[in-house]
Amino acid sequence: TQLLEQSPQFLSIQEGENLTVYCNSSSVFSSLQWYRQEPGEGPVLLVTVVTGGEVKKLKRLTFQFGDARKDSSLHITAAQPGDTGLYLCAGARTTGNQFYFGTGTSLTVIP
Amino acid sequence: DVKVTQSSRYLVKRTGEKVFLECVQDMDHENMFWYRQDPGLGLRLIYFSYDVKMKEKGDIPEGYSVSREKKERFSLILESASTNQTSMYLCASSPSTLSWETQYFGPGTRLLVL
């Protein structure tokens, strides 16, 4: 079983639509990161959230860390074809140096 | 500019072969990681290293070993490749053990074991 579950696993939407991706766990994390991975490349960090309830915005992307630090969401407003990719959440446990990656959400934005 | 390079983008090997995957980072980072990525499972940690000659098992170390003789280089070894080790292998590095540090990834090696 995965420590971090993402939903949905696949998402295909039209350009201009809004979407939300969820990252859920029963465990508490000291910090949570979101990465985007394009085909043929490694993941690239988008954001890190460290405080329960924290909201960060990156242009059209809004990231939220749950109050209890067990979950997170990524909301994209007015999706563009350039947003297409695999979105991965990753959490650091309160003990140890390891990050745990989520199952991934594959997003396709159709022009 | 931050750079993590992996020795091969694609590899095809036969069952039972010994396989070496090399990873080099040029950022003087303390930590290095090896993950495998499979559809629907995300990234799973195989091994990581927080210093030269130091290694720690991740979630799925069975069938793998690692070597870190120099700070910039972290090698993943498949002692006797099996078909269930067909996967995408990603190497990453991070500056220190702080939990909010960015992990920088290489482009990945897609390994096919026949």
Coordinates of C-alpha atoms in Angstrom, one line a residue:
Chain A
T1 CA 0.0 0.0 0.0
Q2 CA 1.1 3.5 -0.8
L3 CA 1.6 6.0 2.0
L4 CA 0.3 8.8 -0.2
E5 CA -2.6 8.3 -2.5
Q6 CA -3.4 10.7 -5.3
S7 CA -6.6 11.2 -7.1
P8 CA -7.6 11.2 -9.8
Q9 CA -5.0 8.9 -11.4
F10 CA -5.8 10.3 -14.9
L11 CA -7.4 13.5 -15.9
S12 CA -8.1 14.8 -19.4
I13 CA -9.6 18.3 -19.7
Q14 CA -10.2 21.0 -22.2
E15 CA -8.0 24.1 -22.3
G16 CA -9.5 26.8 -20.0
E17 CA -11.1 24.4 -17.5
N18 CA -10.2 24.3 -13.8
L19 CA -9.1 21.2 -12.0
T20 CA -8.1 19.9 -8.5
V21 CA -5.7 17.1 -7.7
Y22 CA -5.7 15.5 -4.3
C23 CA -2.9 13.9 -2.2
N24 CA -4.1 12.0 0.9
S25 CA -2.6 10.0 3.7
S26 CA -3.3 8.8 7.1
S27 CA 0.1 9.8 8.2
V28 CA 1.4 13.2 9.4
F29 CA 4.1 14.9 7.4
S30 CA 6.5 17.7 8.4
S31 CA 6.5 19.1 4.8
L32 CA 4.9 18.3 1.5
Q33 CA 6.2 19.0 -2.0
W34 CA 4.6 19.0 -5.4
Y35 CA 6.6 18.0 -8.5
R36 CA 5.7 18.0 -12.2
Q37 CA 7.3 15.5 -14.6
E38 CA 7.2 15.8 -18.3
P39 CA 7.7 12.8 -20.7
G40 CA 11.3 11.7 -20.9
E41 CA 12.4 13.9 -18.0
G42 CA 12.8 13.7 -14.2
P43 CA 10.4 15.4 -11.8
V44 CA 10.9 19.1 -11.2
L45 CA 9.9 20.8 -7.9
L46 CA 6.9 23.2 -8.0
V47 CA 6.4 24.1 -4.4
T48 CA 7.1 23.1 -0.8
V49 CA 4.6 23.6 2.0
V50 CA 5.6 23.2 5.6
T51 CA 2.8 24.6 7.8
G52 CA -0.6 23.1 8.4
G53 CA -3.2 25.2 6.5
E54 CA -0.6 26.9 4.4
V55 CA -1.7 28.1 0.9
K56 CA 0.9 28.9 -1.8
K57 CA 0.2 30.3 -5.2
L58 CA 2.4 29.9 -8.3
K59 CA 0.7 31.8 -11.1
R60 CA -2.4 29.7 -12.0
L61 CA -1.5 27.0 -9.5
T62 CA -2.7 27.0 -5.9
F63 CA -1.3 24.6 -3.4
Q64 CA -2.8 23.9 0.0
F65 CA -1.5 21.8 2.9
G66 CA -4.2 20.4 5.2
D67 CA -4.6 21.7 8.7
A68 CA -3.6 18.3 10.1
R69 CA -0.7 18.0 7.7
K70 CA -2.0 14.7 6.3
D71 CA -3.2 15.9 2.9
S72 CA -2.7 18.4 0.2
S73 CA -4.4 19.7 -2.9
L74 CA -3.3 21.3 -6.1
H75 CA -5.7 23.5 -8.0
I76 CA -5.1 24.8 -11.5
T77 CA -7.1 27.6 -12.9
A78 CA -7.7 28.0 -16.6
A79 CA -5.5 25.0 -17.6
Q80 CA -3.2 25.4 -20.5
P81 CA -1.7 22.7 -22.8
G82 CA 1.7 23.5 -21.2
D83 CA 0.3 22.2 -17.8
T84 CA 0.2 18.7 -19.3
G85 CA 2.4 16.3 -17.3
L86 CA 2.5 13.9 -14.4
Y87 CA 2.0 15.6 -11.0
L88 CA 3.5 14.0 -8.0
C89 CA 3.2 14.9 -4.3
A90 CA 5.9 13.9 -1.9
G91 CA 5.9 14.1 1.9
A92 CA 8.6 14.0 4.5
R93 CA 7.7 12.2 7.7
T94 CA 8.3 13.9 11.0
T95 CA 11.1 11.4 11.6
G96 CA 13.8 10.3 9.3
N97 CA 15.2 11.8 6.1
Q98 CA 13.0 10.0 3.6
F99 CA 10.5 11.5 1.2
Y100 CA 7.5 9.4 0.2
F101 CA 6.1 10.0 -3.2
G102 CA 2.4 9.8 -4.1
T103 CA 1.0 7.5 -6.8
G104 CA 0.9 10.4 -9.4
T105 CA -1.8 12.2 -11.4
S106 CA -1.4 12.2 -15.2
L107 CA -2.9 15.4 -16.6
T108 CA -3.6 16.1 -20.3
V109 CA -4.9 19.5 -21.3
I110 CA -6.5 19.4 -24.8
P111 CA -6.1 22.6 -26.9
Chain B
D1 CA 22.9 25.4 -13.2
V2 CA 21.9 22.3 -11.2
K3 CA 22.7 19.1 -13.0
V4 CA 22.1 15.4 -12.3
T5 CA 23.2 13.1 -15.1
Q6 CA 22.5 9.4 -15.5
S7 CA 24.8 7.2 -17.6
S8 CA 22.1 5.8 -20.0
R9 CA 18.7 6.8 -21.1
Y10 CA 17.7 3.4 -22.3
L11 CA 19.1 -0.1 -21.4
V12 CA 18.2 -3.6 -22.6
K13 CA 19.6 -6.5 -20.5
R14 CA 19.0 -10.2 -20.2
T15 CA 17.8 -12.0 -17.1
G16 CA 20.7 -12.9 -14.8
E17 CA 23.0 -10.1 -16.1
K18 CA 24.7 -7.7 -13.6
V19 CA 23.6 -4.2 -14.4
F20 CA 25.2 -0.9 -13.3
L21 CA 23.4 2.4 -13.4
E22 CA 25.5 5.4 -12.8
C23 CA 24.4 8.8 -11.5
V24 CA 26.6 12.0 -11.2
Q25 CA 25.7 15.3 -9.6
D26 CA 27.7 18.5 -9.9
M27 CA 26.2 20.5 -7.0
D28 CA 28.3 19.1 -4.1
H29 CA 25.1 17.7 -2.5
E30 CA 25.2 15.6 0.6
N31 CA 22.3 13.3 -0.2
M32 CA 21.7 11.1 -3.2
F33 CA 18.8 8.8 -3.9
W34 CA 17.7 6.0 -6.3
Y35 CA 14.0 5.5 -7.1
R36 CA 12.1 3.3 -9.5
Q37 CA 9.0 4.6 -11.1
D38 CA 6.2 2.3 -12.2
P39 CA 2.7 3.3 -13.5
G40 CA 0.2 3.7 -10.8
L41 CA 2.8 3.3 -8.1
G42 CA 4.6 6.7 -8.3
L43 CA 8.2 6.7 -7.2
R44 CA 9.5 4.2 -4.7
L45 CA 12.8 4.6 -2.9
I46 CA 15.3 1.9 -3.4
Y47 CA 18.4 3.2 -1.5
F48 CA 19.7 6.6 -0.4
S49 CA 23.0 7.9 0.8
Y50 CA 23.7 10.9 3.0
D51 CA 27.5 10.8 2.8
V52 CA 30.4 9.1 1.0
K53 CA 30.4 5.3 1.7
M54 CA 27.2 5.6 3.7
K55 CA 23.9 4.0 2.5
E56 CA 20.5 3.4 3.8
K57 CA 17.8 1.0 2.6
G58 CA 14.6 2.5 1.2
D59 CA 11.3 0.8 0.8
I60 CA 12.3 -1.7 -1.9
P61 CA 16.0 -2.6 -1.6
E62 CA 15.7 -6.3 -2.4
G63 CA 17.6 -7.3 -5.5
Y64 CA 19.6 -4.1 -5.5
S65 CA 22.8 -2.7 -4.0
V66 CA 24.5 0.7 -4.2
S67 CA 27.9 2.2 -4.1
R68 CA 29.0 5.7 -3.2
E69 CA 32.8 6.0 -3.3
K70 CA 32.9 9.7 -4.2
K71 CA 30.5 12.4 -3.2
E72 CA 29.3 13.2 -6.7
R73 CA 28.7 9.7 -7.8
F74 CA 26.0 7.2 -6.7
S75 CA 25.7 3.8 -8.5
L76 CA 22.8 1.4 -8.4
I77 CA 23.7 -2.3 -9.0
L78 CA 21.3 -5.0 -10.0
E79 CA 23.2 -8.1 -9.0
S80 CA 21.2 -10.5 -11.2
A81 CA 18.6 -8.7 -13.3
S82 CA 15.1 -10.1 -13.4
T83 CA 12.1 -9.3 -15.5
N84 CA 10.3 -7.6 -12.6
Q85 CA 13.1 -5.1 -12.4
T86 CA 12.0 -3.7 -15.8
S87 CA 11.2 -0.1 -14.9
M88 CA 12.2 3.6 -15.1
Y89 CA 15.1 4.3 -12.6
L90 CA 15.5 7.9 -11.4
C91 CA 18.4 9.3 -9.5
A92 CA 18.1 12.4 -7.3
S93 CA 20.3 14.6 -5.1
S94 CA 19.5 17.1 -2.4
P95 CA 21.8 19.5 -0.5
S96 CA 21.3 18.3 3.1
T97 CA 19.0 16.3 5.4
L98 CA 16.5 19.2 5.9
S99 CA 13.1 17.8 5.1
W100 CA 12.1 20.8 2.9
E101 CA 15.1 20.7 0.6
T102 CA 14.5 20.3 -3.1
Q103 CA 15.4 17.0 -4.7
Y104 CA 16.9 17.4 -8.1
F105 CA 16.3 14.6 -10.5
G106 CA 18.2 13.2 -13.4
P107 CA 16.3 12.4 -16.7
G108 CA 15.9 8.7 -15.8
T109 CA 17.1 5.4 -17.2
R110 CA 14.5 3.1 -18.8
L111 CA 15.6 -0.4 -18.2
L112 CA 14.1 -3.4 -20.0
V113 CA 15.1 -6.9 -18.8
L114 CA 14.3 -9.7 -21.2

